[in-house]
PDB file of C-alpha atoms in Angstrom:
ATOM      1  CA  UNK A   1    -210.773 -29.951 -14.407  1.00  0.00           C
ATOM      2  CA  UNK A   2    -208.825 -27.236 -15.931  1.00  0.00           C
ATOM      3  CA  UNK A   3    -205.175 -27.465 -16.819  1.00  0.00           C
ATOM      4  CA  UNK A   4    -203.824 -24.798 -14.157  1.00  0.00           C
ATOM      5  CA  UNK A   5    -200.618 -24.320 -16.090  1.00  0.00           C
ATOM      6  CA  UNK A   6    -198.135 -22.291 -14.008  1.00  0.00           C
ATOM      7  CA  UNK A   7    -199.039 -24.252 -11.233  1.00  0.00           C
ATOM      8  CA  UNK A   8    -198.374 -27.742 -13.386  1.00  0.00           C
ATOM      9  CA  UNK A   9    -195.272 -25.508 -14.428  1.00  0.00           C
ATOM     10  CA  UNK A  10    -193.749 -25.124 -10.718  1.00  0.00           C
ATOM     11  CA  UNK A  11    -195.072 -27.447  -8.621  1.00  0.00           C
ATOM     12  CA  UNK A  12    -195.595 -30.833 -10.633  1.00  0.00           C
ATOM     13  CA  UNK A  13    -192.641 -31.078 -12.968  1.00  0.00           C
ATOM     14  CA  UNK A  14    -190.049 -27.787 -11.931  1.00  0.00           C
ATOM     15  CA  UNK A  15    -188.547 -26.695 -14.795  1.00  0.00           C
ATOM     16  CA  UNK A  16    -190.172 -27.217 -18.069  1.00  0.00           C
ATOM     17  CA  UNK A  17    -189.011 -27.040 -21.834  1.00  0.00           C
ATOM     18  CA  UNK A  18    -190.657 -25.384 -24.601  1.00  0.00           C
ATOM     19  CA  UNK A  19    -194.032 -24.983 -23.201  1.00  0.00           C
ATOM     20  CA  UNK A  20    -194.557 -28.181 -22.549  1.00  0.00           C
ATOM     21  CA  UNK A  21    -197.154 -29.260 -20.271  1.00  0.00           C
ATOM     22  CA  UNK A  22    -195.860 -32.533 -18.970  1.00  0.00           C
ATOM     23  CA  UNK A  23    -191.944 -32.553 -18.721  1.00  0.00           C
ATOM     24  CA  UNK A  24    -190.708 -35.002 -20.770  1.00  0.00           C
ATOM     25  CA  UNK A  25    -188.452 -32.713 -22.937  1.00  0.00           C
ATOM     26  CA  UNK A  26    -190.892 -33.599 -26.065  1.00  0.00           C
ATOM     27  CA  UNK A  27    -190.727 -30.692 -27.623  1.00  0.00           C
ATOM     28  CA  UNK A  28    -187.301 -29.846 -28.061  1.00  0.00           C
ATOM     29  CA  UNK A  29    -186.631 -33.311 -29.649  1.00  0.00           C
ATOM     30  CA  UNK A  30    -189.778 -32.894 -31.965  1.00  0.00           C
ATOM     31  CA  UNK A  31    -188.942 -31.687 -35.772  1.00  0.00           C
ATOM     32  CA  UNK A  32    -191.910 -30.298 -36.241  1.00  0.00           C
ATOM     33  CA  UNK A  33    -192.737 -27.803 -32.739  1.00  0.00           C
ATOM     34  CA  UNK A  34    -193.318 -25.412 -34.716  1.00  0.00           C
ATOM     35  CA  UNK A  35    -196.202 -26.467 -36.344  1.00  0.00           C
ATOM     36  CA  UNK A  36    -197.507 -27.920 -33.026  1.00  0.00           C
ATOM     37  CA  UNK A  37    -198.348 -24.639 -31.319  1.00  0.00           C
ATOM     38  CA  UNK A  38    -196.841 -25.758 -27.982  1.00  0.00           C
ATOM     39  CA  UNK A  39    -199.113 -27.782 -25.462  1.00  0.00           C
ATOM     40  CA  UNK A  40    -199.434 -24.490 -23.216  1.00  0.00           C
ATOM     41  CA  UNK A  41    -200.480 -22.609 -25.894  1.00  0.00           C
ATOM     42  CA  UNK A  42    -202.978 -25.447 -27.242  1.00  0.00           C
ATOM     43  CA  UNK A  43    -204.049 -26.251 -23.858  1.00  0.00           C
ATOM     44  CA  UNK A  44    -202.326 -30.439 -23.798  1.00  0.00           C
ATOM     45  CA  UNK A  45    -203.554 -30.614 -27.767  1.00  0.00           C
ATOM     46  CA  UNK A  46    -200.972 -30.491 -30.315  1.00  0.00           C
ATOM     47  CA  UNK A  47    -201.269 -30.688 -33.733  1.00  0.00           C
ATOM     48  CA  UNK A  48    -204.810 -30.433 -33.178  1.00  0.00           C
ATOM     49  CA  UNK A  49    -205.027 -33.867 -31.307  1.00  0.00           C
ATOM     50  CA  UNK A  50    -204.639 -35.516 -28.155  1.00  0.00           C
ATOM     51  CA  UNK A  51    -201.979 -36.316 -26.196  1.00  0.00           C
ATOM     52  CA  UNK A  52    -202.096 -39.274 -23.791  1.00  0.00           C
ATOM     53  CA  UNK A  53    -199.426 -37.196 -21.164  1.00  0.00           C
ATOM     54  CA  UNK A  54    -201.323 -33.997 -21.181  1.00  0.00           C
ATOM     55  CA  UNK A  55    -204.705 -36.024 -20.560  1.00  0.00           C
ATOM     56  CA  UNK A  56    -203.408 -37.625 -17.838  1.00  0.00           C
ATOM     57  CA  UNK A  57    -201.875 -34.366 -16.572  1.00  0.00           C
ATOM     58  CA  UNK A  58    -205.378 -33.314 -16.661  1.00  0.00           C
ATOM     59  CA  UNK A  59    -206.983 -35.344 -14.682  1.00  0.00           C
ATOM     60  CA  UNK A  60    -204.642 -36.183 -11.708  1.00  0.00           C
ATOM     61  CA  UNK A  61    -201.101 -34.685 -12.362  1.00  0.00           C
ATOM     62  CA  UNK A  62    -197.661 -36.281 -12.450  1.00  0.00           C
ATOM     63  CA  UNK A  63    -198.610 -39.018  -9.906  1.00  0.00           C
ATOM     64  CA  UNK A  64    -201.527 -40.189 -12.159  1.00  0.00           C
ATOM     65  CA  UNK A  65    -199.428 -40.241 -15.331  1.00  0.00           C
ATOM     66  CA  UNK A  66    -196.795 -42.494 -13.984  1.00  0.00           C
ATOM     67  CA  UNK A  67    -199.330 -44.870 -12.458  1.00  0.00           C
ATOM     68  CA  UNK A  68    -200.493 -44.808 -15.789  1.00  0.00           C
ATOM     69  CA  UNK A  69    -197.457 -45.643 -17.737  1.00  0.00           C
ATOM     70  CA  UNK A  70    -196.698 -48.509 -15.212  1.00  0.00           C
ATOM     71  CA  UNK A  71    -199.845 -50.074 -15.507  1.00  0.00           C
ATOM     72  CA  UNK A  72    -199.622 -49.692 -19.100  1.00  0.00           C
ATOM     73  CA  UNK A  73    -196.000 -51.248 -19.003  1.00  0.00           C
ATOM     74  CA  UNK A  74    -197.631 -54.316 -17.068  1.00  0.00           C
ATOM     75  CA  UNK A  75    -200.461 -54.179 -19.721  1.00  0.00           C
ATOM     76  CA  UNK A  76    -198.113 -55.025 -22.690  1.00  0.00           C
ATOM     77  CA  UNK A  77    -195.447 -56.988 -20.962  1.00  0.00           C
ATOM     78  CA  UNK A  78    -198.694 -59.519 -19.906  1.00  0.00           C
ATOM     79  CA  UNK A  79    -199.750 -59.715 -23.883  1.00  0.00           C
ATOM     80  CA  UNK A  80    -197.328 -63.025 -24.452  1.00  0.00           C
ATOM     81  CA  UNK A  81    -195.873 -61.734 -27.114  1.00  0.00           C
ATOM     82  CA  UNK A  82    -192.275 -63.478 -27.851  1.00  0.00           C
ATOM     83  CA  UNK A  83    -189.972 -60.873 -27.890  1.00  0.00           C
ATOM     84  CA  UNK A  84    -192.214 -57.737 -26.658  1.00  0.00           C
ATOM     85  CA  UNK A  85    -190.772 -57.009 -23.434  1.00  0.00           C
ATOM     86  CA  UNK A  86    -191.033 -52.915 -23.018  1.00  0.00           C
ATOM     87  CA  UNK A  87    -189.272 -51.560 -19.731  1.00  0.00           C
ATOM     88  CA  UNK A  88    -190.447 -48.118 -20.602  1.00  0.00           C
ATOM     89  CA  UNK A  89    -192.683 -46.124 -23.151  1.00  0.00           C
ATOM     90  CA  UNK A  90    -191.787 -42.912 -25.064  1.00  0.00           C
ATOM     91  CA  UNK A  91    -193.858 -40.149 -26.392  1.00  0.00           C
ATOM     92  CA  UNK A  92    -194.524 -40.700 -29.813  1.00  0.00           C
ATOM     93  CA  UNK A  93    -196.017 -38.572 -32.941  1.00  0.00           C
ATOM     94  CA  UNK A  94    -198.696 -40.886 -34.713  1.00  0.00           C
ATOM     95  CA  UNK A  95    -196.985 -38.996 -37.658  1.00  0.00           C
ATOM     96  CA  UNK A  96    -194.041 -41.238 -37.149  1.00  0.00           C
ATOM     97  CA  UNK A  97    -195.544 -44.476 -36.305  1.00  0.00           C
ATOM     98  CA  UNK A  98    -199.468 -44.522 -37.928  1.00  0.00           C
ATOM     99  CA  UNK A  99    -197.877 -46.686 -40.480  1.00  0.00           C
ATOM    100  CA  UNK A 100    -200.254 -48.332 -43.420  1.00  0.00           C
ATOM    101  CA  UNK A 101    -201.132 -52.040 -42.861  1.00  0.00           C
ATOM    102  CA  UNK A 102    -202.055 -54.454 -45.636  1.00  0.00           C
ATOM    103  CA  UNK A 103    -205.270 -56.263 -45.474  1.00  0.00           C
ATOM    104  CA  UNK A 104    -205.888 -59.637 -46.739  1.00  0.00           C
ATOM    105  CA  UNK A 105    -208.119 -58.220 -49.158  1.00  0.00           C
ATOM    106  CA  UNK A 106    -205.411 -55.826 -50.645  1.00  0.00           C
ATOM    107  CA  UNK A 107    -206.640 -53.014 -48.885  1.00  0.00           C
ATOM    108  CA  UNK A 108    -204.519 -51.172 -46.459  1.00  0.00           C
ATOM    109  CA  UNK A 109    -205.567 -49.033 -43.254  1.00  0.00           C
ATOM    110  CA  UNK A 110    -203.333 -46.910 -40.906  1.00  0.00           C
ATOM    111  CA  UNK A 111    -205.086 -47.713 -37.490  1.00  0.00           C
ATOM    112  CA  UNK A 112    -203.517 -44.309 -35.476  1.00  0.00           C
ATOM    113  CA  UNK A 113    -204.387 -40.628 -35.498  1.00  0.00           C
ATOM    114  CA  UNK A 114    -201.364 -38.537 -37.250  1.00  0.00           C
ATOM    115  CA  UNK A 115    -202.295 -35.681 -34.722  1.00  0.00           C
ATOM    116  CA  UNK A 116    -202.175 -38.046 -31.838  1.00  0.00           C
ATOM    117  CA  UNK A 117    -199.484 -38.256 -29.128  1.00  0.00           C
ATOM    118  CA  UNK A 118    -198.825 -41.743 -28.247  1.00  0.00           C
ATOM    119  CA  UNK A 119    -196.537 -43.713 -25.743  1.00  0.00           C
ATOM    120  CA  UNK A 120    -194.909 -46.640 -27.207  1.00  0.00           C
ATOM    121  CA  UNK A 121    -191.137 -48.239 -27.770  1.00  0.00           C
ATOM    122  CA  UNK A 122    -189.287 -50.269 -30.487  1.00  0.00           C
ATOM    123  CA  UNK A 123    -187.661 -53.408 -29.771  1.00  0.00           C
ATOM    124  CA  UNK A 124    -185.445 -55.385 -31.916  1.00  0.00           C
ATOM    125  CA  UNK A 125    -186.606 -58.486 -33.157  1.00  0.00           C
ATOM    126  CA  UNK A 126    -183.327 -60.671 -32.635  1.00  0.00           C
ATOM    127  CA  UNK A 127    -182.057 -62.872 -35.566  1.00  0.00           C
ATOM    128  CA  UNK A 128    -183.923 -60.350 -37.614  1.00  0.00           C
ATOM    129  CA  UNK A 129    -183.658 -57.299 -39.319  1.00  0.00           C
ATOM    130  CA  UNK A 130    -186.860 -56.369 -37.929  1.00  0.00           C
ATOM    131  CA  UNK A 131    -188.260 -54.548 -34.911  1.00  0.00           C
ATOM    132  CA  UNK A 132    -191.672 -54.949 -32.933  1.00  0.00           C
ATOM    133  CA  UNK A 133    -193.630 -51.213 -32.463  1.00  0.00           C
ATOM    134  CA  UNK A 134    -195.746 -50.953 -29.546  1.00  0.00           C
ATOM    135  CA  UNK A 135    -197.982 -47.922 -29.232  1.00  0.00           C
ATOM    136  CA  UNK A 136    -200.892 -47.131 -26.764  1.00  0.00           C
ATOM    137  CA  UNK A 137    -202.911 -44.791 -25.509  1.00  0.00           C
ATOM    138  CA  UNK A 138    -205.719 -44.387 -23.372  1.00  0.00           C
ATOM    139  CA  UNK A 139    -208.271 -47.446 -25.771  1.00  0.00           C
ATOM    140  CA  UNK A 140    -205.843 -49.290 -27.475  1.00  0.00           C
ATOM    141  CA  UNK A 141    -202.770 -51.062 -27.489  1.00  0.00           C
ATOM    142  CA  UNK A 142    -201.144 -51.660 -31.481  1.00  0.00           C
ATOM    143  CA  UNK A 143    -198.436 -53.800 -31.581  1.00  0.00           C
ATOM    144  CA  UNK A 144    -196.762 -54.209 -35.322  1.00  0.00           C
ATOM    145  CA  UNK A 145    -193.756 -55.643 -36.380  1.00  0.00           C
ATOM    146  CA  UNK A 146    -191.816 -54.099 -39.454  1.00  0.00           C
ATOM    147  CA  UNK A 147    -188.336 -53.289 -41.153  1.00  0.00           C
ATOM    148  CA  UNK A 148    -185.903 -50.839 -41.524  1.00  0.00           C
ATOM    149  CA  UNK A 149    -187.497 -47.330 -41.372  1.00  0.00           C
ATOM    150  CA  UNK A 150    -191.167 -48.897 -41.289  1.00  0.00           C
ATOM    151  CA  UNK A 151    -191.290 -51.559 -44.494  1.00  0.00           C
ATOM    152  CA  UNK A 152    -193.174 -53.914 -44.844  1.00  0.00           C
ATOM    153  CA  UNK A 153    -195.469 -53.834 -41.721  1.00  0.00           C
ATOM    154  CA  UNK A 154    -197.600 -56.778 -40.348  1.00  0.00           C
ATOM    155  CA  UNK A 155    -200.193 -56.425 -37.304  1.00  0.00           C
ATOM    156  CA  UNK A 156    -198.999 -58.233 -34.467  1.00  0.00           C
ATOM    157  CA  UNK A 157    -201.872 -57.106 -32.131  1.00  0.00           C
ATOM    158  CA  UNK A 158    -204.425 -54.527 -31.905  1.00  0.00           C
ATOM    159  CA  UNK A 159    -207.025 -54.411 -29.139  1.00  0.00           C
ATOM    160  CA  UNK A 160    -208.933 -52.741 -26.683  1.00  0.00           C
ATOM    161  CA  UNK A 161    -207.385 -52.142 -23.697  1.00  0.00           C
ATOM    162  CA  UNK A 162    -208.460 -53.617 -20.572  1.00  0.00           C
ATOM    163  CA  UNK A 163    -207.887 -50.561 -18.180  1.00  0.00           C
ATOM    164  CA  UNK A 164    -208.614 -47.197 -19.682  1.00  0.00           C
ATOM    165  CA  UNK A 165    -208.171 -45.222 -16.597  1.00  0.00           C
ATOM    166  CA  UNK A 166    -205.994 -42.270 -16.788  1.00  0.00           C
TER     167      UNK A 166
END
């Protein structure tokens, strides 16, 4: 299915910002639209990547994208993970958030795409001066804990997810 963007444009979301495809307002919060190319213009792929909205989008519209983020929602909040409790997801840059991980073999290994739009949140870890990261997309679900602006990171979680549909 092809995006069919002027009707995604009026019919699906009303008024959209930037050339965006979806309608979250993504690009006008995003420092760096202009090297992007605008998801119109690079048909739901910016910064050469994919974006978990626009693929959605794609294949059945707003309805299919919020059934999506719900059940992804669900997904995490059912990990057992003390503290991880997400009540929504944002669009997120891997950019921002494909942080490096050390290995127990002193390696280290960034497990996102930088070119990748994710969804994901932060949540405060309380008593600490730490916060959990969640980020997902379509195959995976990464949850990470770190501190202020991204030290020190430890994996929390990684794994395949068990519903891929989009």
């Amino acid at each position: 299915m092809a995006f069919k963007y002027n009707e995604i444009r009026k019919l699906v979301w009303g008024e959209i910002y930037m050339h965006e495809l979806c309608g979250t307002n993504c690009c006008s919060r995003c420092s760096r639209r202009e090297e992007c190319g605008s998801c119109q213009n690079v048909k739901g792929h910016p910064f050469g990547g994919n974006c978990i909205v626009a693929e959605c989008i794609e294949q059945g519209g707003k309805d299919e994208f919020l059934r999506f983020k719900e059940n992804l929602i669900s997904e995490i909040n059912g990990l057992g993970i003390r503290g991880v409790e997400v009540n929504d997801l944002n669009l997120l840059n891997g950019f921002f958030v494909n942080l490096e991980y050390p290995l127990a073999n002193g390696k280290t290994v960034k497990l996102l795409k930088d070119n990748n739009v994710y969804l994901g949140n932060q949540i405060e870890i309380s008593g600490k001066e730490r916060c959990y990261g969640v980020v997902a997309d379509r195959n995976y679900i990464l949850v990470c804990e770190y501190g202020c602006n991204g030290a020190e990171p430890e994996i929390i979680l990684y794994k395949k997810r068990e519903s891929r549909i989009c």
